[in-house]
XYZ file of C-alpha atoms in Angstrom:
283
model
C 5.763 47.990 71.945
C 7.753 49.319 75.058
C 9.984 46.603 76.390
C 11.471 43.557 74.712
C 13.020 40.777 76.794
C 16.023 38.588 75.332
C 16.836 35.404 77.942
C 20.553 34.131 76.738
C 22.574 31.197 77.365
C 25.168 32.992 75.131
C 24.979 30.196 72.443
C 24.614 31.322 68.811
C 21.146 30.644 68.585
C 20.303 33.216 71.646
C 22.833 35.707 69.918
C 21.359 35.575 66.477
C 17.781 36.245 68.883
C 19.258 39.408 70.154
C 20.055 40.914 67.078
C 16.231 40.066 65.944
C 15.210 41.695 69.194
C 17.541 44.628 68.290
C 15.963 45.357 64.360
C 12.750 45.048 66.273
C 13.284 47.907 68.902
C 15.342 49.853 65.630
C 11.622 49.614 64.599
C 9.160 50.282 67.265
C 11.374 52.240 69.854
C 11.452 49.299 72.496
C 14.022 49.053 75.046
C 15.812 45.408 75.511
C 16.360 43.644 78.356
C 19.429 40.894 78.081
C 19.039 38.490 80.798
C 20.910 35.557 81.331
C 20.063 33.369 84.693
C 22.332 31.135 86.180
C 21.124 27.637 87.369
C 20.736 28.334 91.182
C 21.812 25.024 93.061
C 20.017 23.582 96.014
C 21.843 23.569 99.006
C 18.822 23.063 101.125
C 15.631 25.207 102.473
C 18.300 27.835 103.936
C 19.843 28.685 101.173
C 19.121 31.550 98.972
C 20.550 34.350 96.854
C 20.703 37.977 97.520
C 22.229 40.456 94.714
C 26.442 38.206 94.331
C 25.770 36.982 97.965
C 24.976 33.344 98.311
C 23.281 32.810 101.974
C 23.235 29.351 103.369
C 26.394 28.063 100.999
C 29.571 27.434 102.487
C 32.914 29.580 101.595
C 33.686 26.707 98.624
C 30.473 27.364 97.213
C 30.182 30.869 97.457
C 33.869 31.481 95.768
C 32.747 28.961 92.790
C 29.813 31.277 92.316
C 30.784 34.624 92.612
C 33.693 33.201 89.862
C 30.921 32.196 87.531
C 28.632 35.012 88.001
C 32.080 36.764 87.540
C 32.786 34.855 84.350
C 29.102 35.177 83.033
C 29.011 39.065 83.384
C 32.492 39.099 81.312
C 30.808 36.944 78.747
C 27.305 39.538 78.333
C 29.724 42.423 77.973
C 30.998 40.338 75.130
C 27.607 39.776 73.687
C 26.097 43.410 74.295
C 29.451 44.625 72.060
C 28.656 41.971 69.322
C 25.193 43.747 67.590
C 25.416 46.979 66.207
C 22.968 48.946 68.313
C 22.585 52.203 66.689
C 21.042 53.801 69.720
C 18.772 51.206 70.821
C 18.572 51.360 74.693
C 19.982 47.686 75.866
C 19.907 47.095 79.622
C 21.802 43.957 81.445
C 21.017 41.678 83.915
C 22.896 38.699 85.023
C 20.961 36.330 88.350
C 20.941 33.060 89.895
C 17.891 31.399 89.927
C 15.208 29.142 88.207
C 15.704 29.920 84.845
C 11.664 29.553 84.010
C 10.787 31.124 87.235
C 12.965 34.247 86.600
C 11.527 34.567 83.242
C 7.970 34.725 84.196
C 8.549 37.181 86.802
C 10.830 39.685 84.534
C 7.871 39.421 81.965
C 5.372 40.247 84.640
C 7.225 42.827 87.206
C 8.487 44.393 83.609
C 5.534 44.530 81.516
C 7.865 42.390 78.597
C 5.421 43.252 75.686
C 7.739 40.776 73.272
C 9.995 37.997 74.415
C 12.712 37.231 71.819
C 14.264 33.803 72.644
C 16.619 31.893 70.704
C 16.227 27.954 70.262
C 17.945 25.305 69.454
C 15.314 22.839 69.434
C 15.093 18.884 71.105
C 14.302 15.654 69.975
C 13.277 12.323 70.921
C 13.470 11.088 75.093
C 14.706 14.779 75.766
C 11.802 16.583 74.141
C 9.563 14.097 74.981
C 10.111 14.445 79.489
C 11.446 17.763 79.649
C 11.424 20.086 76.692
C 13.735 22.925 76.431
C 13.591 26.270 78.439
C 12.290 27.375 75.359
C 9.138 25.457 75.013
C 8.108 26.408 78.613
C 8.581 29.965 78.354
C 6.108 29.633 75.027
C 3.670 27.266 76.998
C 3.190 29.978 80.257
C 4.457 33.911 78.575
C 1.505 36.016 79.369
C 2.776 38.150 76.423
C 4.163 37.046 72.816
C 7.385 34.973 72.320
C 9.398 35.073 69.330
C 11.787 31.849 68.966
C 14.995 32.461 66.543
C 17.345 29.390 65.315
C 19.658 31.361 61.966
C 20.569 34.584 62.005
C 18.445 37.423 60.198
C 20.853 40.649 60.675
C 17.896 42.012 59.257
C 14.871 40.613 60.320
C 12.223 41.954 58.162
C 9.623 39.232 57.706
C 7.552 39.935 54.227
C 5.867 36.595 53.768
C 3.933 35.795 56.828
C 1.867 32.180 57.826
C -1.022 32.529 60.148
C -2.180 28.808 60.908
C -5.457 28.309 63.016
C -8.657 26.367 62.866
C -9.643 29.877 63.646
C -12.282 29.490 66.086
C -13.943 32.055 68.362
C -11.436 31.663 71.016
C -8.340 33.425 68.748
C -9.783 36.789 69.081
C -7.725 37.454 71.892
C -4.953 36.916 69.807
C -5.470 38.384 66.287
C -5.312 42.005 67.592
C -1.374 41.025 68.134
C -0.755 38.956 65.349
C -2.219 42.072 63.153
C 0.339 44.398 65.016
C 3.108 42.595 63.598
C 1.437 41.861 59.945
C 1.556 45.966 60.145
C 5.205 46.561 61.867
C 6.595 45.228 59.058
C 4.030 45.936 55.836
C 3.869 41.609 55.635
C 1.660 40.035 53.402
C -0.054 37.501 55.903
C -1.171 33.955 54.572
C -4.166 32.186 56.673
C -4.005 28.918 56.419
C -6.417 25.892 57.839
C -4.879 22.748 57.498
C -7.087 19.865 56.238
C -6.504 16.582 57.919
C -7.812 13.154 57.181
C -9.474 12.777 61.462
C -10.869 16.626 61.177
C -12.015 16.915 57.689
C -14.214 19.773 56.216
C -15.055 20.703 53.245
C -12.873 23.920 51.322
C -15.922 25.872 50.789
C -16.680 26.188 54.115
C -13.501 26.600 55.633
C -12.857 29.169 53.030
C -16.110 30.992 54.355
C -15.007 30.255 57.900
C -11.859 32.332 56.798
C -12.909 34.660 55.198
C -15.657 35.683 57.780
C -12.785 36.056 60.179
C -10.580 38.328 57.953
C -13.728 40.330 57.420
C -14.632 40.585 61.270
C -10.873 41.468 62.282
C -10.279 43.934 59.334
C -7.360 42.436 58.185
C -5.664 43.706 55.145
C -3.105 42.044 52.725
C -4.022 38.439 52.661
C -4.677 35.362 51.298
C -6.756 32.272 52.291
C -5.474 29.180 51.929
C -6.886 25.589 52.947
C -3.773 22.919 53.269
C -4.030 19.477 52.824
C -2.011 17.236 55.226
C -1.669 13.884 57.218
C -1.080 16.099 60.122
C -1.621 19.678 61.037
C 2.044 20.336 61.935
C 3.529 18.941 58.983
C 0.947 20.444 56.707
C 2.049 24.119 58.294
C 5.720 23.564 57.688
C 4.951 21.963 54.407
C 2.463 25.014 53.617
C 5.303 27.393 54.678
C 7.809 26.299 52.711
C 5.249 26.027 49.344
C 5.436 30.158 49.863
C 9.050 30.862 51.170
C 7.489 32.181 54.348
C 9.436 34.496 56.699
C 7.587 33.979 59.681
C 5.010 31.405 61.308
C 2.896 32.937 64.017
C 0.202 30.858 65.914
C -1.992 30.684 69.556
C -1.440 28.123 72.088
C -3.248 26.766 74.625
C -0.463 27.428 77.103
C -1.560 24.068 78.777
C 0.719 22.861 81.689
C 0.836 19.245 83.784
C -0.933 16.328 82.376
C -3.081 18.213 80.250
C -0.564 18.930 78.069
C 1.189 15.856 78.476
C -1.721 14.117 76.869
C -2.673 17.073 74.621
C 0.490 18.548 73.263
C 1.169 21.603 71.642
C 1.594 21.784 67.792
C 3.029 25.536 68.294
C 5.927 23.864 70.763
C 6.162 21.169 68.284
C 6.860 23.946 65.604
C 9.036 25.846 67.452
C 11.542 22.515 67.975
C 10.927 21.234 64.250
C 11.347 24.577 61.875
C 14.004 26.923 61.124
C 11.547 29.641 60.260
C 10.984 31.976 63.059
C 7.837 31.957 65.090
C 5.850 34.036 66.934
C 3.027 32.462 69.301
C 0.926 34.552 71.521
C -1.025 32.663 74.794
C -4.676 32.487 74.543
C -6.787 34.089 77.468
């Protein structure tokens, strides 16, 4: 792991993120990235933004955002001086733009091997048109995302949750998921959650389980089939049985109306729980 990316909106949530991000890099070496994007407003097809210098805005709108970007840069000093860095390499970077869009490309034009994003999570109406930030940057990241709610000035997950149905397709994921089982010497628990509209029988998910531990050469884990109305309750419920650190799943990264009508249980997770969780994009 080379380069870990930390967006910020400078709430606590994003802060207690960054100093996640920072026992991570303490850990593997990474450099961090702090960026922090300011809303870019629409002022028509001529307008755009070049380094401070807003083209196409007229001399009001220029002077209110130089002052903010101004403002903003005052408040990431602020932040960069709040985490003890012992020598981890922290670079800044404050922009107007899309906040998603900007995102995507800093992960791409970078090669972000770990985003570290803090969340406060949504509810009802809010969650159910728009989502936060968060949730899209988990639905599209080409690489892993790591949401954080409390602070963990020590993040050094032990107890880790796996949950899959753990079909063929999460091979393109288990080579990172056993990355971090190893970074931090975490006992991983894979779990299958057993619902009443997908039912199967223990013995053969157990099988199904095991077969997969066996084929990815896992080490240091446990099997575990779950039973639960629903599969995202029966993970949280399953994760709080063991005390669990950490949650880490695959999504679908599904965008549009497929995902309107499909969902995403990792997004759902990643709104609902405390813990902190790491999802990684399936190819």
């Amino acid at each position: 792991m080379r380069r870990i990316l930390v967006p910020t909106d400078f709430s606590e949530e994003a802060r207690n993120a960054y100093e996640v991000a920072v026992s991570i890099a303490r850990r593997t070496g990474a450099a961090i990235k702090l960026l922090h994007v300011v809303e870019a407003p629409y002022y028509g097809p001529s307008f755009s933004v070049t380094g401070d210098a807003m083209v196409g805005s007229n001399g009001m709108e220029q002077v209110y955002m130089l002052r903010l970007l101004e403002h903003t840069k005052a408040k990431m000093s602020e932040l960069l001086g709040s985490v003890l860095r012992d020598g981890v390499e922290v670079v800044e970077e404050v922009t107007v733009d899309r906040p998603i869009n900007k995102i995507r490309r800093t992960i791409k034009e970078d090669a972000v091997d770990l985003v570290v994003m803090g969340s406060k999570g949504s509810s009802g109406l809010d969650e159910f048109l728009i989502g936060s930030n968060t949730e899209k940057v988990v639905r599209t990241a080409d690489c892993p995302v790591l949401t954080v709610k409390n602070r963990m000035a020590d993040f050094h997950p032990r107890e880790i949750v796996l949950a899959s149905d753990f079909k063929r397709e999460i091979r393109s994921a288990m080579e990172q998921f056993k990355q971090f089982q190893q970074l931090f010497g975490a006992r991983l628990h894979m779990v299958y959650i057993n619902t009443p509209g997908a039912f199967e029988s223990s013995s053969n998910l157990r099988s199904k389980l095991q077969y997969t531990a066996e084929k990815y050469g896992l080490e240091n884990y446990t099997i575990n089939i779950y039973n639960d109305v629903m599969e995202e309750d029966g993970i949280l419920h399953f994760a709080h049985d063991i005390s669990a650190d950490m949650i880490m799943m695959a999504t679908h990264g599904r965008t549009g109306l497929s995902h309107l009508l499909s969902g995403s249980i990792a997004e759902d997770l990643v709104n609902h729980t405390r813990i902190p969780v790491l999802t990684v994009q399936l190819k």
